[in-house]
Coordinates of C-alpha atoms and ligand atoms in Angstrom, one line a residue:
X19 CA 3.6 62.0 46.8
X20 CA 2.4 59.5 43.9
X21 CA 2.7 60.6 40.3
X22 CA -0.5 61.4 38.4
X23 CA 0.0 60.9 35.4
X24 CA -2.4 63.6 33.1
X25 CA -4.6 61.3 31.0
X26 CA -5.9 61.7 27.3
X27 CA -9.3 61.2 25.8
X28 CA -9.3 60.8 21.8
X29 CA -13.4 59.8 20.3
X30 CA -14.7 60.5 17.4
X31 CA -17.6 62.1 15.7
X32 CA -19.1 62.4 12.0
X33 CA -18.1 59.5 10.5
X34 CA -15.5 56.6 10.9
X35 CA -12.0 56.1 9.7
X36 CA -11.0 59.7 10.6
X37 CA -7.6 58.4 11.3
X38 CA -8.6 58.3 14.9
X39 CA -5.9 56.3 16.3
X40 CA -3.2 57.7 13.9
X41 CA -4.3 61.2 15.7
X42 CA -4.0 59.3 19.6
X43 CA -0.1 58.7 18.0
X44 CA 0.6 61.0 16.8
X45 CA -0.8 63.0 20.0
X46 CA 2.6 60.6 22.0
X47 CA 4.9 60.3 19.9
X48 CA 4.7 64.6 20.2
X49 CA 4.6 63.7 23.9
X50 CA 7.4 61.8 24.1
X51 CA 9.5 63.8 21.7
X52 CA 9.3 67.0 24.4
X53 CA 10.4 63.8 26.9
X54 CA 7.5 62.5 28.6
X55 CA 6.0 58.9 29.1
X56 CA 3.0 57.9 27.1
X57 CA 0.8 54.6 27.4
X58 CA -1.8 54.6 24.7
X59 CA -4.6 52.3 24.8
X60 CA -8.0 52.2 23.0
X61 CA -11.7 50.2 24.0
X62 CA -13.3 48.3 21.3
X63 CA -17.3 48.7 21.7
X64 CA -17.6 45.8 19.6
X65 CA -18.9 42.5 21.3
X66 CA -16.3 40.2 20.7
X67 CA -14.1 38.8 23.1
X68 CA -10.8 39.7 21.6
X69 CA -11.0 40.8 17.6
X70 CA -9.0 37.1 17.5
X71 CA -12.0 35.2 16.1
X72 CA -13.2 38.4 14.3
X73 CA -12.2 37.7 9.9
X74 CA -9.7 40.8 8.8
X75 CA -12.6 41.9 6.5
X76 CA -13.7 42.9 9.5
X77 CA -12.0 45.0 11.3
X78 CA -8.9 44.6 9.4
X79 CA -5.5 42.8 10.7
X80 CA -5.2 41.2 14.1
X81 CA -2.3 43.1 15.8
X82 CA -0.1 41.2 18.5
X83 CA 2.0 42.2 21.1
X84 CA 4.6 41.0 22.6
X85 CA 3.5 39.4 26.1
X86 CA 0.7 37.5 23.3
X87 CA -2.5 40.1 23.0
X88 CA -4.7 39.1 20.0
X89 CA -5.3 43.1 19.9
X90 CA -7.0 45.8 17.7
X91 CA -4.5 47.5 14.6
X92 CA -4.5 50.8 16.4
X93 CA -2.4 49.7 19.3
X94 CA 0.1 48.7 16.0
X95 CA 0.1 52.0 15.3
X96 CA 0.6 52.9 18.2
X97 CA 3.9 50.7 18.8
X98 CA 5.4 52.9 15.8
X99 CA 5.0 56.5 16.7
X100 CA 5.9 55.5 20.2
X101 CA 8.3 52.8 20.0
X102 CA 6.6 51.4 23.2
X103 CA 5.6 47.7 22.8
X104 CA 1.6 48.1 23.0
X105 CA 0.6 44.8 26.2
X106 CA -2.1 42.3 25.9
X107 CA -4.3 44.8 29.2
X108 CA -3.6 48.0 26.4
X109 CA -6.6 47.4 24.8
X110 CA -9.7 45.8 26.0
X111 CA -13.9 45.4 25.0
X112 CA -17.3 46.2 25.1
X113 CA -17.5 41.9 25.4
X114 CA -13.6 41.5 27.7
X115 CA -15.7 43.8 30.1
X116 CA -18.8 41.8 30.7
X117 CA -17.0 38.4 30.1
X118 CA -15.0 39.3 34.2
X119 CA -18.1 41.3 35.0
X120 CA -20.5 38.8 34.8
X121 CA -17.3 36.4 36.0
X122 CA -17.1 37.9 39.1
X123 CA -21.5 38.3 39.3
X124 CA -21.5 33.9 39.2
X125 CA -18.4 34.1 41.8
X126 CA -20.5 35.9 44.1
X127 CA -18.6 38.4 44.0
X128 CA -20.9 41.9 44.2
X129 CA -22.9 40.3 47.8
X130 CA -25.7 40.4 46.7
X131 CA -25.8 43.8 44.2
X132 CA -28.0 43.8 41.4
X133 CA -25.0 44.0 38.5
X134 CA -25.9 46.9 36.3
X135 CA -24.0 49.3 33.5
X136 CA -23.5 51.6 35.9
X137 CA -21.9 51.5 38.0
X138 CA -20.5 47.8 37.5
X139 CA -19.7 48.1 33.9
X140 CA -18.0 52.0 34.3
X141 CA -16.4 50.9 37.5
X142 CA -14.9 48.5 35.5
X143 CA -14.3 50.7 32.1
X144 CA -12.8 53.1 34.5
X145 CA -10.6 50.0 36.5
X146 CA -9.1 49.8 33.0
X147 CA -8.3 52.3 32.0
X148 CA -6.8 53.8 35.6
X149 CA -5.2 50.3 36.2
X150 CA -1.1 50.0 36.0
X151 CA -0.1 53.8 35.1
X152 CA 1.3 55.5 38.1
X153 CA 4.2 55.0 35.8
X154 CA 4.0 57.3 32.8
X155 CA 3.1 61.2 32.4
X156 CA 0.1 60.7 30.0
X157 CA -1.8 58.6 29.6
X158 CA -3.6 58.4 25.5
X159 CA -7.4 56.3 25.4
X160 CA -8.9 56.1 21.9
X161 CA -12.8 54.7 21.8
X162 CA -13.1 53.2 19.5
X163 CA -16.3 53.5 17.0
X164 CA -18.2 56.0 17.0
X165 CA -19.8 59.3 19.2
X166 CA -23.7 58.2 19.4
X167 CA -23.7 54.6 18.1
X168 CA -24.6 52.9 21.9
X169 CA -22.2 49.9 21.9
X170 CA -19.6 52.9 22.8
X171 CA -21.9 54.5 25.3
X172 CA -21.5 53.0 28.2
X173 CA -17.3 54.0 27.6
X174 CA -18.5 57.3 27.8
X175 CA -19.9 57.5 30.3
X176 CA -17.1 55.6 32.2
X177 CA -15.0 58.0 30.9
X178 CA -16.9 61.0 31.8
X179 CA -17.5 59.7 35.5
X180 CA -13.3 60.2 35.6
X181 CA -13.2 63.6 34.1
X182 CA -15.4 64.4 37.6
X183 CA -13.8 61.8 39.4
X184 CA -10.2 63.7 39.1
X185 CA -8.9 67.4 39.2
X186 CA -10.7 68.8 35.5
X187 CA -6.7 69.8 35.1
X188 CA -6.0 65.4 34.6
X189 CA -8.2 64.6 32.2
X190 CA -8.5 66.5 28.5
X191 CA -11.3 65.6 26.2
X192 CA -10.5 65.4 21.9
X193 CA -12.8 64.9 19.7
X194 CA -12.4 64.3 16.5
X195 CA -14.6 64.9 13.8
X196 CA -14.9 65.0 10.1
X197 CA -15.5 68.6 8.5
X198 CA -17.4 68.1 4.9
X199 CA -16.6 70.3 1.2
X200 CA -19.2 69.9 -0.6
X201 CA -18.3 70.7 -4.0
X202 CA -21.2 72.3 -6.0
X203 CA -21.4 74.8 -2.3
X204 CA -17.6 75.0 -2.7
X205 CA -17.7 75.1 1.1
X206 CA -16.1 73.3 3.7
X207 CA -19.5 72.5 6.4
X208 CA -19.1 72.5 10.1
X209 CA -22.6 71.3 10.9
X210 CA -21.2 67.9 11.5
X211 CA -18.8 68.5 13.8
X212 CA -21.5 71.0 15.9
X213 CA -24.0 67.5 15.6
X214 CA -21.4 65.7 16.7
X215 CA -20.3 67.6 19.6
X216 CA -24.1 68.2 20.6
X217 CA -24.1 64.7 20.8
X218 CA -21.0 64.5 23.4
X219 CA -22.8 67.2 24.7
X220 CA -25.7 64.9 25.6
X221 CA -23.8 62.5 27.7
X222 CA -22.2 64.9 29.8
X223 CA -19.1 66.0 27.6
X224 CA -17.7 68.8 26.4
X225 CA -14.9 68.2 23.7
X226 CA -11.9 70.4 24.6
X227 CA -9.6 69.9 21.2
X228 CA -11.6 69.2 17.9
X229 CA -9.1 67.5 16.1
X230 CA -11.3 68.6 12.6
X231 CA -10.4 65.7 9.2
X232 CA -10.8 68.2 6.2
X233 CA -9.5 67.8 2.2
X234 CA -9.3 71.9 2.5
X235 CA -7.4 74.3 4.7
X236 CA -8.9 75.0 6.7
X237 CA -9.9 78.9 7.0
X238 CA -9.2 81.7 10.1
X239 CA -13.5 81.9 9.6
X240 CA -14.5 78.4 10.0
X241 CA -12.9 78.1 12.9
X242 CA -14.1 79.8 15.0
X243 CA -17.3 79.4 14.0
X244 CA -16.8 75.8 14.9
X245 CA -14.6 77.4 18.1
X246 CA -17.8 79.0 18.7
X247 CA -21.3 76.2 18.3
X248 CA -19.4 74.1 20.5
X249 CA -17.8 75.7 23.3
X250 CA -14.1 76.0 22.6
X251 CA -11.4 77.7 21.8
X252 CA -10.4 79.2 18.1
X253 CA -7.4 77.3 19.0
X254 CA -8.3 74.6 19.9
X255 CA -9.7 74.1 16.5
X256 CA -6.9 72.1 15.1
X257 CA -6.7 71.4 10.8
X258 CA -6.4 67.7 10.8
X259 CA -6.2 68.8 6.4
X260 CA -4.8 64.6 4.7
X261 CA -1.8 63.8 3.9
X262 CA -0.4 61.9 1.6
X263 CA 1.9 59.6 4.4
X264 CA 0.6 58.9 6.8
X265 CA 4.4 59.0 8.9
X266 CA 4.0 63.5 8.2
X267 CA 0.7 63.4 10.8
X268 CA 3.1 64.0 13.5
X269 CA 4.7 67.5 12.1
X270 CA 1.9 68.3 10.1
X271 CA -0.2 68.2 14.3
X272 CA 2.7 69.9 16.3
X273 CA 2.3 72.7 13.1
X274 CA -1.3 73.4 13.9
X275 CA -0.5 72.5 17.4
X276 CA -1.5 70.3 18.6
X277 CA 0.7 68.8 21.2
X278 CA 0.8 72.9 22.8
X279 CA -2.4 72.6 22.8
X280 CA -2.6 69.5 25.1
X281 CA -0.1 70.9 27.5
X282 CA -1.7 74.5 27.6
X283 CA -5.2 72.6 28.6
X284 CA -3.4 70.7 31.9
X285 CA -1.6 73.8 32.6
X286 CA 2.5 72.7 31.4
X287 CA 3.9 75.4 30.7
X288 CA 7.8 74.7 30.9
X289 CA 7.3 71.5 29.3
X290 CA 10.8 70.6 27.1
X291 CA 10.4 71.5 23.3
X292 CA 8.8 68.9 20.9
X293 CA 11.7 67.4 18.6
X294 CA 10.1 67.0 15.1
X295 CA 13.0 66.2 13.1
X296 CA 13.2 63.0 13.0
X297 CA 10.6 63.2 11.6
X298 CA 10.6 64.8 9.4
X299 CA 14.1 63.4 8.1
X300 CA 12.4 60.2 8.2
X301 CA 9.9 61.6 5.0
X302 CA 12.5 63.7 3.3
X303 CA 14.2 59.8 2.3
X304 CA 10.7 58.4 1.3
X305 CA 9.8 61.2 -0.5
X306 CA 13.5 61.7 -1.8
X307 CA 13.9 57.7 -3.4
X308 CA 17.5 56.5 -4.9
X309 CA 16.2 53.1 -6.0
X310 CA 12.4 51.2 -7.7
X311 CA 11.3 47.3 -7.2
X312 CA 8.6 46.0 -7.3
X313 CA 6.2 43.4 -4.4
X314 CA 3.9 41.3 -4.3
X315 CA 1.8 40.3 -1.7
X316 CA -0.1 36.9 -2.0
X317 CA -2.7 37.0 0.1
X318 CA -6.3 36.4 1.1
X319 CA -7.8 39.6 1.8
X320 CA -5.9 40.9 -0.2
X321 CA -9.0 43.8 -1.1
X322 CA -9.5 44.8 2.3
X323 CA -7.1 48.2 3.1
X324 CA -6.2 47.4 6.7
X325 CA -6.1 44.1 6.6
X326 CA -2.7 43.3 6.4
X327 CA -1.4 47.3 8.2
X328 CA 2.2 46.0 9.8
X329 CA 3.1 44.1 7.3
X330 CA 2.9 47.2 4.3
X331 CA 4.6 49.8 7.5
X332 CA 7.2 47.1 8.1
X333 CA 7.9 47.1 4.0
X334 CA 7.8 51.4 4.7
X335 CA 10.2 50.4 6.9
X336 CA 13.1 48.9 5.2
X337 CA 11.8 51.3 2.0
X338 CA 12.6 54.0 3.4
X339 CA 15.6 52.8 4.5
X340 CA 16.5 50.9 1.4
X341 CA 16.1 55.1 -0.4
X342 CA 13.8 52.1 -2.7
X343 CA 10.5 53.9 -4.1
X344 CA 8.9 50.6 -3.4
X345 CA 5.4 48.8 -5.0
X346 CA 3.4 47.1 -3.2
X347 CA 0.9 44.3 -5.9
X348 CA -1.2 43.1 -3.6
X349 CA -2.5 39.8 -5.5
X350 CA -5.2 37.9 -4.9
X351 CA -4.0 34.5 -4.0
X352 CA -8.3 32.2 -6.0
X353 CA -7.3 34.4 -8.8
X354 CA -3.8 32.7 -9.6
X355 CA -5.7 29.7 -9.9
X356 CA -6.8 30.6 -12.8
X357 CA -3.7 30.1 -15.1
X358 CA -2.0 30.9 -17.5
X359 CA -2.5 34.2 -15.7
X360 CA -0.2 33.4 -12.9
X361 CA 2.7 34.2 -14.5
X362 CA 1.3 37.4 -15.6
X363 CA 0.4 38.6 -12.1
X364 CA 4.6 38.0 -10.6
X365 CA 7.3 38.6 -13.6
X366 CA 7.6 41.5 -12.9
X367 CA 8.0 41.6 -9.2
X368 CA 10.9 41.9 -8.0
X369 CA 10.3 39.2 -4.3
X370 CA 7.3 38.3 -3.3
X371 CA 5.6 37.3 0.0
X372 CA 3.3 34.2 1.5
X373 CA 2.0 36.6 4.6
X374 CA 0.1 35.1 7.1
X375 CA -3.2 33.6 6.4
X376 CA -5.7 31.0 8.2
X377 CA -8.4 28.4 6.6
X378 CA -7.9 26.9 3.0
X379 CA -9.6 28.8 0.3
X380 CA -7.0 30.7 -2.2
X381 CA -3.6 27.6 -1.0
X382 CA -3.3 26.5 -4.5
X383 CA -2.5 29.3 -5.8
X384 CA -0.1 30.6 -3.1
X385 CA 1.8 27.9 -4.2
X386 CA 1.6 28.6 -7.0
X387 CA 4.1 31.6 -6.4
X388 CA 5.7 30.0 -4.3
X389 CA 6.8 27.2 -7.0
X390 CA 7.4 29.9 -9.1
X391 CA 10.0 32.6 -6.3
X392 CA 11.8 28.9 -6.6
X393 CA 12.3 28.4 -9.2
X394 CA 12.6 31.5 -11.1
X395 CA 14.8 32.7 -7.9
X396 CA 13.1 35.7 -6.8
X397 CA 13.6 36.8 -2.9
X398 CA 10.7 35.7 -1.7
X399 CA 9.9 35.8 2.1
X400 CA 7.1 33.0 3.7
X401 CA 5.9 34.4 6.6
X402 CA 3.6 32.3 9.2
X403 CA 0.9 30.6 6.7
X404 CA 3.4 31.5 3.8
X405 CA 6.2 29.2 5.5
X406 CA 4.2 26.5 6.2
X407 CA 2.8 26.3 2.3
X408 CA 6.7 26.4 1.5
X409 CA 7.6 23.3 3.2
X410 CA 4.7 22.3 1.8
X411 CA 5.0 23.0 -1.8
X412 CA 8.7 21.4 -1.8
X413 CA 7.9 18.0 -0.2
X414 CA 4.8 17.5 -3.3
X415 CA 7.3 19.0 -6.2
X416 CA 11.4 18.4 -5.1
X417 CA 9.9 15.4 -2.1
X418 CA 7.7 13.9 -4.8
X419 CA 5.4 12.8 -1.7
X420 CA 1.7 14.6 -4.0
X421 CA -0.3 14.8 -0.7
X422 CA 2.2 16.7 1.7
X423 CA -0.5 19.3 3.4
X424 CA -1.3 20.6 6.4
X425 CA -4.2 19.3 8.7
X426 CA -5.4 23.0 8.7
X427 CA -6.8 22.1 5.8
X428 CA -8.5 18.4 6.7
X429 CA -7.2 14.8 7.1
X430 CA -3.8 14.1 5.2
X431 CA -1.8 10.9 4.5
X432 CA 1.5 13.5 4.8
X433 CA 0.8 15.2 7.4
X434 CA 4.2 17.9 6.5
X435 CA 2.6 20.6 8.7
X436 CA 0.1 19.8 11.9
X437 CA -0.9 20.4 14.4
X438 CA 1.3 20.7 18.0
X439 CA -0.2 19.8 21.0
X440 CA 2.4 20.0 23.8
X441 CA 5.0 22.7 24.7
X442 CA 7.0 24.7 26.6
X443 CA 6.7 27.7 27.0
X444 CA 8.8 29.5 29.5
X445 CA 9.6 26.1 31.3
X446 CA 6.2 24.9 31.4
X447 CA 4.5 22.7 30.0
X448 CA 1.4 24.2 28.3
X449 CA -1.0 22.0 26.7
X450 CA -3.8 23.0 23.4
X451 CA -6.6 20.5 21.9
X452 CA -7.9 20.3 19.2
X453 CA -10.9 21.0 19.7
X454 CA -10.6 23.6 21.9
X455 CA -12.5 26.7 22.1
X456 CA -11.0 28.5 18.5
X457 CA -10.8 32.0 21.2
X458 CA -7.1 32.3 22.3
X459 CA -6.2 28.9 21.2
X460 CA -3.0 29.8 19.7
X461 CA 1.0 29.8 20.0
X462 CA 0.8 33.5 20.8
X463 CA 3.5 36.6 21.6
X464 CA 6.9 35.9 21.7
X465 CA 9.0 33.5 21.9
X466 CA 12.9 33.2 21.3
X467 CA 14.2 31.3 18.7
X468 CA 17.8 30.0 17.9
X469 CA 19.4 30.8 14.9
X470 CA 22.6 28.4 13.6
X471 CA 25.1 30.6 13.1
X472 CA 25.8 30.3 9.2
X473 CA 23.1 31.2 8.0
X474 CA 22.0 33.8 5.6
X475 CA 18.9 35.2 8.1
X476 CA 22.3 35.6 11.2
X477 CA 23.9 37.5 9.9
X478 CA 20.5 39.6 8.7
X479 CA 19.6 39.8 11.9
X480 CA 23.5 40.1 13.7
X481 CA 22.8 37.6 16.1
X482 CA 22.6 34.1 17.1
X483 CA 19.2 34.4 19.1
X484 CA 15.9 36.1 18.8
X485 CA 12.8 37.7 19.3
X486 CA 9.8 37.0 17.4
X487 CA 5.9 37.1 18.0
X488 CA 3.5 34.0 17.3
X489 CA 0.1 33.8 16.1
X490 CA -0.8 30.1 14.8
X491 CA -1.9 26.9 15.9
X492 CA -0.4 24.8 13.5
X493 CA 4.2 24.2 12.7
X494 CA 5.9 21.8 10.4
X495 CA 6.4 18.4 11.5
X496 CA 10.0 18.1 12.8
X497 CA 9.5 14.3 11.4
X498 CA 10.3 15.3 7.9
X499 CA 13.4 17.0 8.8
X500 CA 15.3 15.3 7.2
X501 CA 14.0 14.8 4.6
X502 CA 13.6 18.2 4.1
X503 CA 16.7 18.5 4.3
X504 CA 17.9 16.3 1.7
X505 CA 15.8 18.4 -0.4
X506 CA 17.3 21.5 0.5
X507 CA 15.3 23.3 2.9
X508 CA 17.6 23.7 6.1
X509 CA 16.0 23.9 9.2
X510 CA 18.2 27.8 10.3
X511 CA 15.8 28.6 13.9
X512 CA 14.5 26.5 16.7
X513 CA 12.8 27.1 19.8
X514 CA 15.1 25.8 22.3
X515 CA 14.4 22.4 22.9
X516 CA 14.8 22.2 19.2
X517 CA 10.6 21.1 18.4
X518 CA 10.1 23.4 16.8
X519 CA 11.0 25.0 13.1
X520 CA 10.6 28.5 13.7
X521 CA 13.3 29.4 10.3
X522 CA 13.7 28.0 6.5
X523 CA 16.2 29.2 4.0
X524 CA 16.3 27.4 0.3
X525 CA 20.1 26.5 -0.2
X526 CA 21.3 27.5 -4.2
X527 CA 18.7 29.9 -3.7
X528 CA 19.6 34.0 -3.7
X529 CA 16.8 34.7 -1.1
X530 CA 14.1 32.3 0.2
X531 CA 13.2 32.5 3.7
X532 CA 10.1 31.2 5.7
X533 CA 9.5 32.4 9.1
X534 CA 6.8 30.9 11.5
X535 CA 6.1 33.9 13.3
X536 CA 5.0 37.6 12.1
X537 CA 8.5 39.6 11.7
X538 CA 6.2 43.0 10.4
X539 CA 5.2 42.8 14.3
X540 CA 8.3 44.4 15.4
X541 CA 8.9 47.2 12.9
X542 CA 9.6 50.0 13.4
X543 CA 9.6 53.3 11.4
X544 CA 12.6 54.2 13.7
X545 CA 14.3 50.8 12.8
X546 CA 12.9 48.7 10.6
X547 CA 12.9 45.3 10.8
X548 CA 16.7 43.5 9.4
X549 CA 13.8 40.8 7.8
X550 CA 12.5 43.3 6.1
X551 CA 15.8 45.2 5.3
X552 CA 17.4 42.4 3.6
X553 CA 13.9 41.1 1.1
X554 CA 13.6 44.3 -0.1
X555 CA 18.0 45.2 -0.7
X556 CA 16.7 41.7 -2.9
X557 CA 14.6 42.5 -4.5
X558 CA 16.7 46.3 -5.2
X559 CA 19.2 44.1 -6.5
X560 CA 16.7 41.9 -8.3
X561 CA 15.7 44.8 -10.5
X562 CA 19.0 46.2 -11.7
X563 CA 19.8 42.3 -12.4
X564 CA 22.2 41.6 -10.4
X565 CA 20.6 39.2 -8.0
X566 CA 22.1 34.9 -8.7
X567 CA 19.3 32.6 -10.1
X568 CA 18.4 29.8 -8.7
X569 CA 20.7 27.3 -8.5
Ligands
LIG13 N1 -3.3 29.3 10.0 C1 -2.4 29.1 10.2 C2 -1.6 28.2 11.4 O1 -3.0 29.0 12.4 C3 -1.1 29.5 9.9 C4 -1.3 31.3 10.8 C5 -1.1 32.1 10.0 O2 -0.4 32.3 8.7 N2 -0.7 33.3 11.1 O3 -0.8 27.3 11.9

């Protein structure tokens, strides 16, 4: 008999931003702690083919998978909470589903049929959900958006059909809702939850478990009331009280019985016990720091909390590993352009990061911050654009190439950063043109990088061959290598064919590293990324006045 995975569908009601992604990720972690194999997937109702073309202002960070998918940031939570690498095929959108169906229609695959939402779109959605699932015990599928949105209807219809087609004990519906507290009435209100469940019922889905987000403790009688009106068992009304740290969520949901209710629904009575101890220890380390440091992140999208989600989490992981109370100072790169405030914002930072980004806005501010870090001996990590700008800064201010720039910002006589039109991937030549579509034309996903054995980064990684995830169009112009080396820039990490610059270090500086990739995507709470661990260590040393100055 073939293995039958069980499907857990997570929908959201009342408002967005309820932490559906974290709930799904936490449930995944809890089931995994019982020895089950889980995979998490996300269905996004918007029309973009993927979030790659969306501004972080719209939808937060674009999370890049190992296999080069540009995906929703919730996949980052899934990876961090379960340690299971997400794949390109774990995230889809309305746009992608329609694009595939329409391509098939053009090919004539539908043999003259009228192509319709039901069954053609819903079949394509079901194919996405069911594909490649046999190696897993549980597939957790999060439906983006809020129940009641026009765009999410085909997704809800597809998961309704699956509930009917698969056996009842193979599918569970979890609905995440909000219980607002009205201060003047002194009460938690259950009506929006009731309405949201009605909305789900109107598309034929009766939720089995309600996950109720609340600021306050949910009294037993409120649970009974919700159960009565929403037609679920009182035990299946799970309180999701706000916590101060996202890594508290798995333990909190476990204590409320979320994983127990899921197993109960599936009639699994012999499940191994959950082991939440590692999560408890993690939170304890977080809560009991012995050091402190401040890291400044200079970026263009700092006003939007989710824009640098993975970076923020990677720093938290590294802070926990160093037992450090880490303050992250978000610094708007454009605000750095209004001198003389530049130094004010940076003086109490023990380390600086210039994050990845696109376009010209805020560039001068970032260059100013990099120069400051370079000259003052402040630990500096340049990620992707932050690495490219470190190269530009050095070329301009140490080599005197005043026109040094990236062709991303317009034509220049000194293109120290330029677009590669051809490179090797898996033994094959890949090309891209300057006029190609913006969507999906970048160097994306994991690439190998060879580190020089004498470099600081090789020591940090404890390895000379690393694999890191990329998302960019431009590269260091290797033609400037000799000149840049003469200014102290060491090309310590290169692609195996030596054509692409992956890591640079600065000679005579206590900690100055630029990486063309995004190390933050691989950091996990139980496997903090070595680069961030080392950066936070350097920041602590600087905070304690124990770090050397720049030569
Ligand atoms: N805009 C730069 C490029 O495309 C850097 C991208 C990034 O920082 N992710 O190469």
